[in-house]
PDB file of N, CA and C in Angstrom:
ATOM      1  N   MET S   1       1.165  -1.316   0.021  1.00 91.00           N
ATOM      2  CA  MET S   1       0.016  -0.076  -0.290  1.00 91.00           C
ATOM      3  C   MET S   1       0.790   1.319  -0.197  1.00 91.00           C
ATOM      4  N   VAL S   2       1.906   1.137   0.816  1.00 93.00           N
ATOM      5  CA  VAL S   2       2.784   2.342   0.819  1.00 93.00           C
ATOM      6  C   VAL S   2       3.533   2.603  -0.372  1.00 93.00           C
ATOM      7  N   ALA S   3       3.742   1.404  -1.168  1.00 93.00           N
ATOM      8  CA  ALA S   3       4.402   1.328  -2.402  1.00 93.00           C
ATOM      9  C   ALA S   3       3.631   2.074  -3.814  1.00 93.00           C
ATOM     10  N   LEU S   4       2.498   1.754  -3.425  1.00 93.00           N
ATOM     11  CA  LEU S   4       1.257   2.127  -4.266  1.00 93.00           C
ATOM     12  C   LEU S   4       1.091   3.557  -4.004  1.00 93.00           C
ATOM     13  N   ALA S   5       1.109   4.073  -2.630  1.00 93.00           N
ATOM     14  CA  ALA S   5       0.749   5.663  -2.771  1.00 93.00           C
ATOM     15  C   ALA S   5       2.231   6.749  -3.154  1.00 93.00           C
ATOM     16  N   GLY S   6       3.231   5.725  -2.731  1.00 94.00           N
ATOM     17  CA  GLY S   6       4.528   6.616  -3.235  1.00 94.00           C
ATOM     18  C   GLY S   6       4.338   6.721  -4.916  1.00 94.00           C
ATOM     19  N   GLY S   7       4.000   5.661  -5.416  1.00 94.00           N
ATOM     20  CA  GLY S   7       4.205   5.634  -6.882  1.00 94.00           C
ATOM     21  C   GLY S   7       3.270   6.218  -7.286  1.00 94.00           C
ATOM     22  N   SER S   8       1.827   6.498  -6.416  1.00 94.00           N
ATOM     23  CA  SER S   8       1.043   7.649  -7.388  1.00 94.00           C
ATOM     24  C   SER S   8       1.666   9.030  -7.241  1.00 94.00           C
ATOM     25  N   LEU S   9       2.071   9.074  -5.938  1.00 95.00           N
ATOM     26  CA  LEU S   9       2.859  10.923  -5.714  1.00 95.00           C
ATOM     27  C   LEU S   9       3.330  11.004  -6.743  1.00 95.00           C
ATOM     28  N   LEU S  10       4.372  10.268  -7.375  1.00 95.00           N
ATOM     29  CA  LEU S  10       5.804  10.271  -7.924  1.00 95.00           C
ATOM     30  C   LEU S  10       4.788  10.710  -9.544  1.00 95.00           C
ATOM     31  N   VAL S  11       4.083   9.803  -9.911  1.00 95.00           N
ATOM     32  CA  VAL S  11       3.162  10.061 -11.387  1.00 95.00           C
ATOM     33  C   VAL S  11       2.689  11.321 -11.509  1.00 95.00           C
ATOM     34  N   GLN S  12       1.820  11.974  -9.816  1.00 95.00           N
ATOM     35  CA  GLN S  12       1.140  13.039 -10.250  1.00 95.00           C
ATOM     36  C   GLN S  12       2.323  14.411 -10.010  1.00 95.00           C
ATOM     37  N   SER S  13       3.322  13.961  -9.386  1.00 94.00           N
ATOM     38  CA  SER S  13       4.188  15.000  -9.132  1.00 94.00           C
ATOM     39  C   SER S  13       4.806  15.527 -10.795  1.00 94.00           C
ATOM     40  N   PHE S  14       5.291  14.148 -11.375  1.00 92.00           N
ATOM     41  CA  PHE S  14       5.526  14.154 -12.830  1.00 92.00           C
ATOM     42  C   PHE S  14       4.806  15.158 -13.385  1.00 92.00           C
ATOM     43  N   VAL S  15       3.435  14.539 -13.715  1.00 93.00           N
ATOM     44  CA  VAL S  15       2.474  15.055 -14.501  1.00 93.00           C
ATOM     45  C   VAL S  15       2.370  16.745 -14.295  1.00 93.00           C
ATOM     46  N   GLU S  16       2.228  17.027 -12.865  1.00 93.00           N
ATOM     47  CA  GLU S  16       2.297  18.568 -12.633  1.00 93.00           C
ATOM     48  C   GLU S  16       3.832  19.068 -13.158  1.00 93.00           C
ATOM     49  N   LEU S  17       4.790  18.291 -13.189  1.00 90.00           N
ATOM     50  CA  LEU S  17       6.134  19.243 -13.714  1.00 90.00           C
ATOM     51  C   LEU S  17       5.650  19.648 -15.160  1.00 90.00           C
ATOM     52  N   ARG S  18       5.522  18.619 -16.017  1.00 87.00           N
ATOM     53  CA  ARG S  18       5.230  18.528 -17.120  1.00 87.00           C
ATOM     54  C   ARG S  18       4.293  19.362 -17.719  1.00 87.00           C
ATOM     55  N   ASN S  19       3.567  19.788 -16.990  1.00 88.00           N
ATOM     56  CA  ASN S  19       2.366  21.212 -17.268  1.00 88.00           C
ATOM     57  C   ASN S  19       2.863  22.573 -16.646  1.00 88.00           C
ATOM     58  N   ALA S  20       3.968  22.253 -16.042  1.00 88.00           N
ATOM     59  CA  ALA S  20       3.886  23.724 -15.466  1.00 88.00           C
ATOM     60  C   ALA S  20       4.624  24.664 -16.432  1.00 88.00           C
ATOM     61  N   ASP S  21       4.469  26.002 -16.264  1.00 86.00           N
ATOM     62  CA  ASP S  21       4.827  27.184 -16.907  1.00 86.00           C
ATOM     63  C   ASP S  21       6.475  27.411 -16.759  1.00 86.00           C
ATOM     64  N   PRO S  22       6.985  27.055 -17.578  1.00 78.00           N
ATOM     65  CA  PRO S  22       8.704  27.404 -17.383  1.00 78.00           C
ATOM     66  C   PRO S  22       9.080  28.642 -17.547  1.00 78.00           C
ATOM     67  N   GLY S  23       8.270  29.528 -17.818  1.00 82.00           N
ATOM     68  CA  GLY S  23       8.405  30.928 -17.850  1.00 82.00           C
ATOM     69  C   GLY S  23       9.372  31.300 -19.161  1.00 82.00           C
ATOM     70  N   PHE S  24       9.341  30.826 -20.251  1.00 77.00           N
ATOM     71  CA  PHE S  24       9.638  31.009 -21.195  1.00 77.00           C
ATOM     72  C   PHE S  24       9.196  30.478 -22.393  1.00 77.00           C
ATOM     73  N   GLU S  25       8.795  31.062 -24.005  1.00 76.00           N
ATOM     74  CA  GLU S  25       8.094  30.428 -25.031  1.00 76.00           C
ATOM     75  C   GLU S  25       8.808  29.043 -24.984  1.00 76.00           C
ATOM     76  N   THR S  26       8.284  27.821 -25.419  1.00 74.00           N
ATOM     77  CA  THR S  26       9.004  26.692 -25.860  1.00 74.00           C
ATOM     78  C   THR S  26       8.718  26.397 -27.292  1.00 74.00           C
ATOM     79  N   GLU S  27       7.775  26.982 -27.627  1.00 80.00           N
ATOM     80  CA  GLU S  27       7.130  26.916 -29.646  1.00 80.00           C
ATOM     81  C   GLU S  27       8.415  27.130 -30.266  1.00 80.00           C
ATOM     82  N   ALA S  28       8.809  26.224 -31.049  1.00 79.00           N
ATOM     83  CA  ALA S  28      10.343  27.122 -32.277  1.00 79.00           C
ATOM     84  C   ALA S  28      10.925  27.213 -31.217  1.00 79.00           C
ATOM     85  N   LEU S  29      11.464  26.531 -30.370  1.00 80.00           N
ATOM     86  CA  LEU S  29      12.724  26.845 -29.536  1.00 80.00           C
ATOM     87  C   LEU S  29      13.682  25.630 -30.029  1.00 80.00           C
ATOM     88  N   LEU S  30      14.974  26.034 -30.438  1.00 81.00           N
ATOM     89  CA  LEU S  30      15.633  25.168 -30.830  1.00 81.00           C
ATOM     90  C   LEU S  30      17.142  25.228 -30.016  1.00 81.00           C
ATOM     91  N   THR S  31      17.681  23.744 -29.060  1.00 82.00           N
ATOM     92  CA  THR S  31      18.867  24.041 -28.560  1.00 82.00           C
ATOM     93  C   THR S  31      19.774  23.175 -29.428  1.00 82.00           C
ATOM     94  N   ALA S  32      20.994  23.489 -28.998  1.00 84.00           N
ATOM     95  CA  ALA S  32      21.889  22.796 -29.677  1.00 84.00           C
ATOM     96  C   ALA S  32      23.157  22.790 -28.490  1.00 84.00           C
ATOM     97  N   GLN S  33      23.799  21.470 -28.583  1.00 86.00           N
ATOM     98  CA  GLN S  33      25.235  21.573 -27.952  1.00 86.00           C
ATOM     99  C   GLN S  33      26.453  21.532 -28.704  1.00 86.00           C
ATOM    100  N   LEU S  34      27.383  22.368 -28.627  1.00 86.00           N
ATOM    101  CA  LEU S  34      28.430  22.833 -29.010  1.00 86.00           C
ATOM    102  C   LEU S  34      29.822  21.843 -28.312  1.00 86.00           C
ATOM    103  N   ALA S  35      30.570  21.532 -29.096  1.00 87.00           N
ATOM    104  CA  ALA S  35      31.935  21.099 -28.640  1.00 87.00           C
ATOM    105  C   ALA S  35      33.063  21.689 -29.215  1.00 87.00           C
ATOM    106  N   ILE S  36      33.681  22.824 -28.508  1.00 86.00           N
ATOM    107  CA  ILE S  36      34.538  23.533 -28.878  1.00 86.00           C
ATOM    108  C   ILE S  36      35.598  23.159 -28.250  1.00 86.00           C
ATOM    109  N   PRO S  37      36.629  22.971 -29.305  1.00 85.00           N
ATOM    110  CA  PRO S  37      38.056  22.470 -28.958  1.00 85.00           C
ATOM    111  C   PRO S  37      38.820  23.242 -28.303  1.00 85.00           C
ATOM    112  N   PRO S  38      39.279  22.946 -27.006  1.00 82.00           N
ATOM    113  CA  PRO S  38      39.974  23.862 -25.957  1.00 82.00           C
ATOM    114  C   PRO S  38      41.503  24.349 -26.402  1.00 82.00           C
ATOM    115  N   SER S  39      42.002  23.688 -27.899  1.00 86.00           N
ATOM    116  CA  SER S  39      43.125  23.894 -27.854  1.00 86.00           C
ATOM    117  C   SER S  39      43.416  24.725 -28.726  1.00 86.00           C
ATOM    118  N   LYS S  40      42.335  25.512 -29.513  1.00 86.00           N
ATOM    119  CA  LYS S  40      41.969  26.375 -30.623  1.00 86.00           C
ATOM    120  C   LYS S  40      41.413  27.531 -29.968  1.00 86.00           C
ATOM    121  N   TYR S  41      40.579  27.765 -28.643  1.00 83.00           N
ATOM    122  CA  TYR S  41      40.202  28.379 -27.922  1.00 83.00           C
ATOM    123  C   TYR S  41      40.850  28.442 -26.600  1.00 83.00           C
ATOM    124  N   GLU S  42      41.852  28.854 -26.012  1.00 83.00           N
ATOM    125  CA  GLU S  42      42.344  28.720 -25.043  1.00 83.00           C
ATOM    126  C   GLU S  42      42.358  29.576 -23.906  1.00 83.00           C
ATOM    127  N   GLY S  43      42.231  30.959 -24.688  1.00 85.00           N
ATOM    128  CA  GLY S  43      41.464  31.935 -23.361  1.00 85.00           C
ATOM    129  C   GLY S  43      40.225  32.396 -23.380  1.00 85.00           C
ATOM    130  N   ASP S  44      40.017  33.026 -22.299  1.00 85.00           N
ATOM    131  CA  ASP S  44      38.360  33.656 -22.175  1.00 85.00           C
ATOM    132  C   ASP S  44      37.948  34.353 -23.431  1.00 85.00           C
ATOM    133  N   GLU S  45      38.939  35.295 -23.587  1.00 89.00           N
ATOM    134  CA  GLU S  45      38.725  36.466 -24.346  1.00 89.00           C
ATOM    135  C   GLU S  45      38.727  35.723 -26.279  1.00 89.00           C
ATOM    136  N   GLN S  46      39.138  34.650 -26.116  1.00 89.00           N
ATOM    137  CA  GLN S  46      38.986  33.761 -27.758  1.00 89.00           C
ATOM    138  C   GLN S  46      37.703  33.306 -27.391  1.00 89.00           C
ATOM    139  N   LEU S  47      37.194  32.619 -26.712  1.00 88.00           N
ATOM    140  CA  LEU S  47      35.925  31.780 -26.343  1.00 88.00           C
ATOM    141  C   LEU S  47      35.061  32.787 -26.237  1.00 88.00           C
ATOM    142  N   ALA S  48      34.946  34.017 -25.897  1.00 89.00           N
ATOM    143  CA  ALA S  48      33.983  35.121 -25.883  1.00 89.00           C
ATOM    144  C   ALA S  48      33.700  35.751 -27.374  1.00 89.00           C
ATOM    145  N   GLY S  49      35.055  35.818 -27.793  1.00 91.00           N
ATOM    146  CA  GLY S  49      35.191  36.404 -29.308  1.00 91.00           C
ATOM    147  C   GLY S  49      34.205  35.283 -30.027  1.00 91.00           C
ATOM    148  N   LEU S  50      34.314  33.785 -30.289  1.00 90.00           N
ATOM    149  CA  LEU S  50      33.592  32.748 -30.879  1.00 90.00           C
ATOM    150  C   LEU S  50      32.502  33.225 -30.601  1.00 90.00           C
ATOM    151  N   LEU S  51      32.125  33.398 -29.170  1.00 90.00           N
ATOM    152  CA  LEU S  51      30.599  33.273 -29.185  1.00 90.00           C
ATOM    153  C   LEU S  51      29.848  34.752 -29.328  1.00 90.00           C
ATOM    154  N   ASP S  52      30.433  35.222 -29.511  1.00 93.00           N
ATOM    155  CA  ASP S  52      30.006  36.804 -30.382  1.00 93.00           C
ATOM    156  C   ASP S  52      29.617  36.526 -31.593  1.00 93.00           C
ATOM    157  N   ARG S  53      30.394  35.853 -32.161  1.00 94.00           N
ATOM    158  CA  ARG S  53      30.418  35.649 -33.829  1.00 94.00           C
ATOM    159  C   ARG S  53      29.906  35.033 -33.945  1.00 94.00           C
ATOM    160  N   LEU S  54      29.250  33.957 -33.093  1.00 92.00           N
ATOM    161  CA  LEU S  54      28.067  32.879 -33.888  1.00 92.00           C
ATOM    162  C   LEU S  54      27.122  33.431 -33.233  1.00 92.00           C
ATOM    163  N   LYS S  55      26.570  34.155 -32.242  1.00 92.00           N
ATOM    164  CA  LYS S  55      25.470  34.658 -31.947  1.00 92.00           C
ATOM    165  C   LYS S  55      25.237  35.770 -33.122  1.00 92.00           C
ATOM    166  N   GLU S  56      25.805  36.667 -33.476  1.00 93.00           N
ATOM    167  CA  GLU S  56      25.759  37.804 -34.697  1.00 93.00           C
ATOM    168  C   GLU S  56      25.233  36.740 -36.022  1.00 93.00           C
ATOM    169  N   ARG S  57      26.023  35.537 -36.239  1.00 93.00           N
ATOM    170  CA  ARG S  57      25.444  34.613 -37.535  1.00 93.00           C
ATOM    171  C   ARG S  57      23.939  34.220 -36.978  1.00 93.00           C
ATOM    172  N   THR S  58      23.943  33.851 -35.948  1.00 92.00           N
ATOM    173  CA  THR S  58      22.833  33.079 -35.913  1.00 92.00           C
ATOM    174  C   THR S  58      21.718  33.957 -36.115  1.00 92.00           C
ATOM    175  N   GLU S  59      21.756  35.297 -35.445  1.00 91.00           N
ATOM    176  CA  GLU S  59      20.736  36.454 -35.099  1.00 91.00           C
ATOM    177  C   GLU S  59      20.265  36.962 -36.906  1.00 91.00           C
ATOM    178  N   GLY S  60      21.257  36.478 -37.543  1.00 92.00           N
ATOM    179  CA  GLY S  60      21.133  37.296 -38.799  1.00 92.00           C
ATOM    180  C   GLY S  60      20.424  36.427 -39.878  1.00 92.00           C
ATOM    181  N   LEU S  61      20.312  34.829 -39.583  1.00 92.00           N
ATOM    182  CA  LEU S  61      19.528  34.016 -40.022  1.00 92.00           C
ATOM    183  C   LEU S  61      18.134  34.760 -40.271  1.00 92.00           C
ATOM    184  N   PRO S  62      17.200  34.485 -41.582  1.00 91.00           N
ATOM    185  CA  PRO S  62      15.625  35.351 -41.526  1.00 91.00           C
ATOM    186  C   PRO S  62      14.541  34.640 -40.732  1.00 91.00           C
ATOM    187  N   ALA S  63      15.071  33.606 -40.259  1.00 87.00           N
ATOM    188  CA  ALA S  63      13.663  32.681 -39.412  1.00 87.00           C
ATOM    189  C   ALA S  63      14.436  32.994 -37.920  1.00 87.00           C
ATOM    190  N   VAL S  64      15.142  33.737 -37.824  1.00 89.00           N
ATOM    191  CA  VAL S  64      15.649  33.354 -36.249  1.00 89.00           C
ATOM    192  C   VAL S  64      15.409  34.777 -35.335  1.00 89.00           C
ATOM    193  N   ARG S  65      14.336  34.852 -34.584  1.00 87.00           N
ATOM    194  CA  ARG S  65      14.004  36.421 -33.665  1.00 87.00           C
ATOM    195  C   ARG S  65      15.428  36.610 -32.593  1.00 87.00           C
ATOM    196  N   SER S  66      15.621  36.084 -32.138  1.00 87.00           N
ATOM    197  CA  SER S  66      16.870  36.366 -31.356  1.00 87.00           C
ATOM    198  C   SER S  66      17.658  34.903 -30.677  1.00 87.00           C
ATOM    199  N   ALA S  67      18.967  34.772 -30.315  1.00 89.00           N
ATOM    200  CA  ALA S  67      19.669  33.870 -29.978  1.00 89.00           C
ATOM    201  C   ALA S  67      20.616  34.251 -28.786  1.00 89.00           C
ATOM    202  N   THR S  68      20.885  32.913 -27.621  1.00 86.00           N
ATOM    203  CA  THR S  68      21.946  33.275 -26.972  1.00 86.00           C
ATOM    204  C   THR S  68      22.792  32.140 -26.447  1.00 86.00           C
ATOM    205  N   PHE S  69      23.575  32.358 -25.536  1.00 85.00           N
ATOM    206  CA  PHE S  69      24.129  30.701 -25.250  1.00 85.00           C
ATOM    207  C   PHE S  69      24.645  30.844 -23.853  1.00 85.00           C
ATOM    208  N   THR S  70      24.266  29.424 -23.347  1.00 83.00           N
ATOM    209  CA  THR S  70      24.390  29.291 -21.833  1.00 83.00           C
ATOM    210  C   THR S  70      25.640  28.305 -21.865  1.00 83.00           C
ATOM    211  N   ASN S  71      25.658  27.714 -20.884  1.00 79.00           N
ATOM    212  CA  ASN S  71      26.375  26.643 -20.165  1.00 79.00           C
ATOM    213  C   ASN S  71      25.687  25.528 -19.977  1.00 79.00           C
ATOM    214  N   SER S  72      24.400  25.894 -19.201  1.00 77.00           N
ATOM    215  CA  SER S  72      23.593  24.991 -18.888  1.00 77.00           C
ATOM    216  C   SER S  72      21.934  25.326 -19.341  1.00 77.00           C
ATOM    217  N   LEU S  73      21.436  24.168 -19.636  1.00 71.00           N
ATOM    218  CA  LEU S  73      19.887  24.507 -19.850  1.00 71.00           C
ATOM    219  C   LEU S  73      19.235  24.094 -18.615  1.00 71.00           C
ATOM    220  N   PRO S  74      17.844  24.751 -18.515  1.00 66.00           N
ATOM    221  CA  PRO S  74      17.182  24.676 -17.076  1.00 66.00           C
ATOM    222  C   PRO S  74      16.289  23.036 -17.627  1.00 66.00           C
TER     223      PRO S  74
END
């Protein structure tokens, strides 16, 4: 009985999490993971320059409204 109640609560929590508002639009959202070679971009300034150029080029695409980079997804 305890396992059944615990399982039921777990499923209910999962359903509520799936229906929760994340605070941002999830329609037409694209995420990607980049593997940046550390040997080519050794310093923070080089990496920041690369990300700035990638952001500018991505935002320049016709169907893109905005772009951003992060080191972790919610």
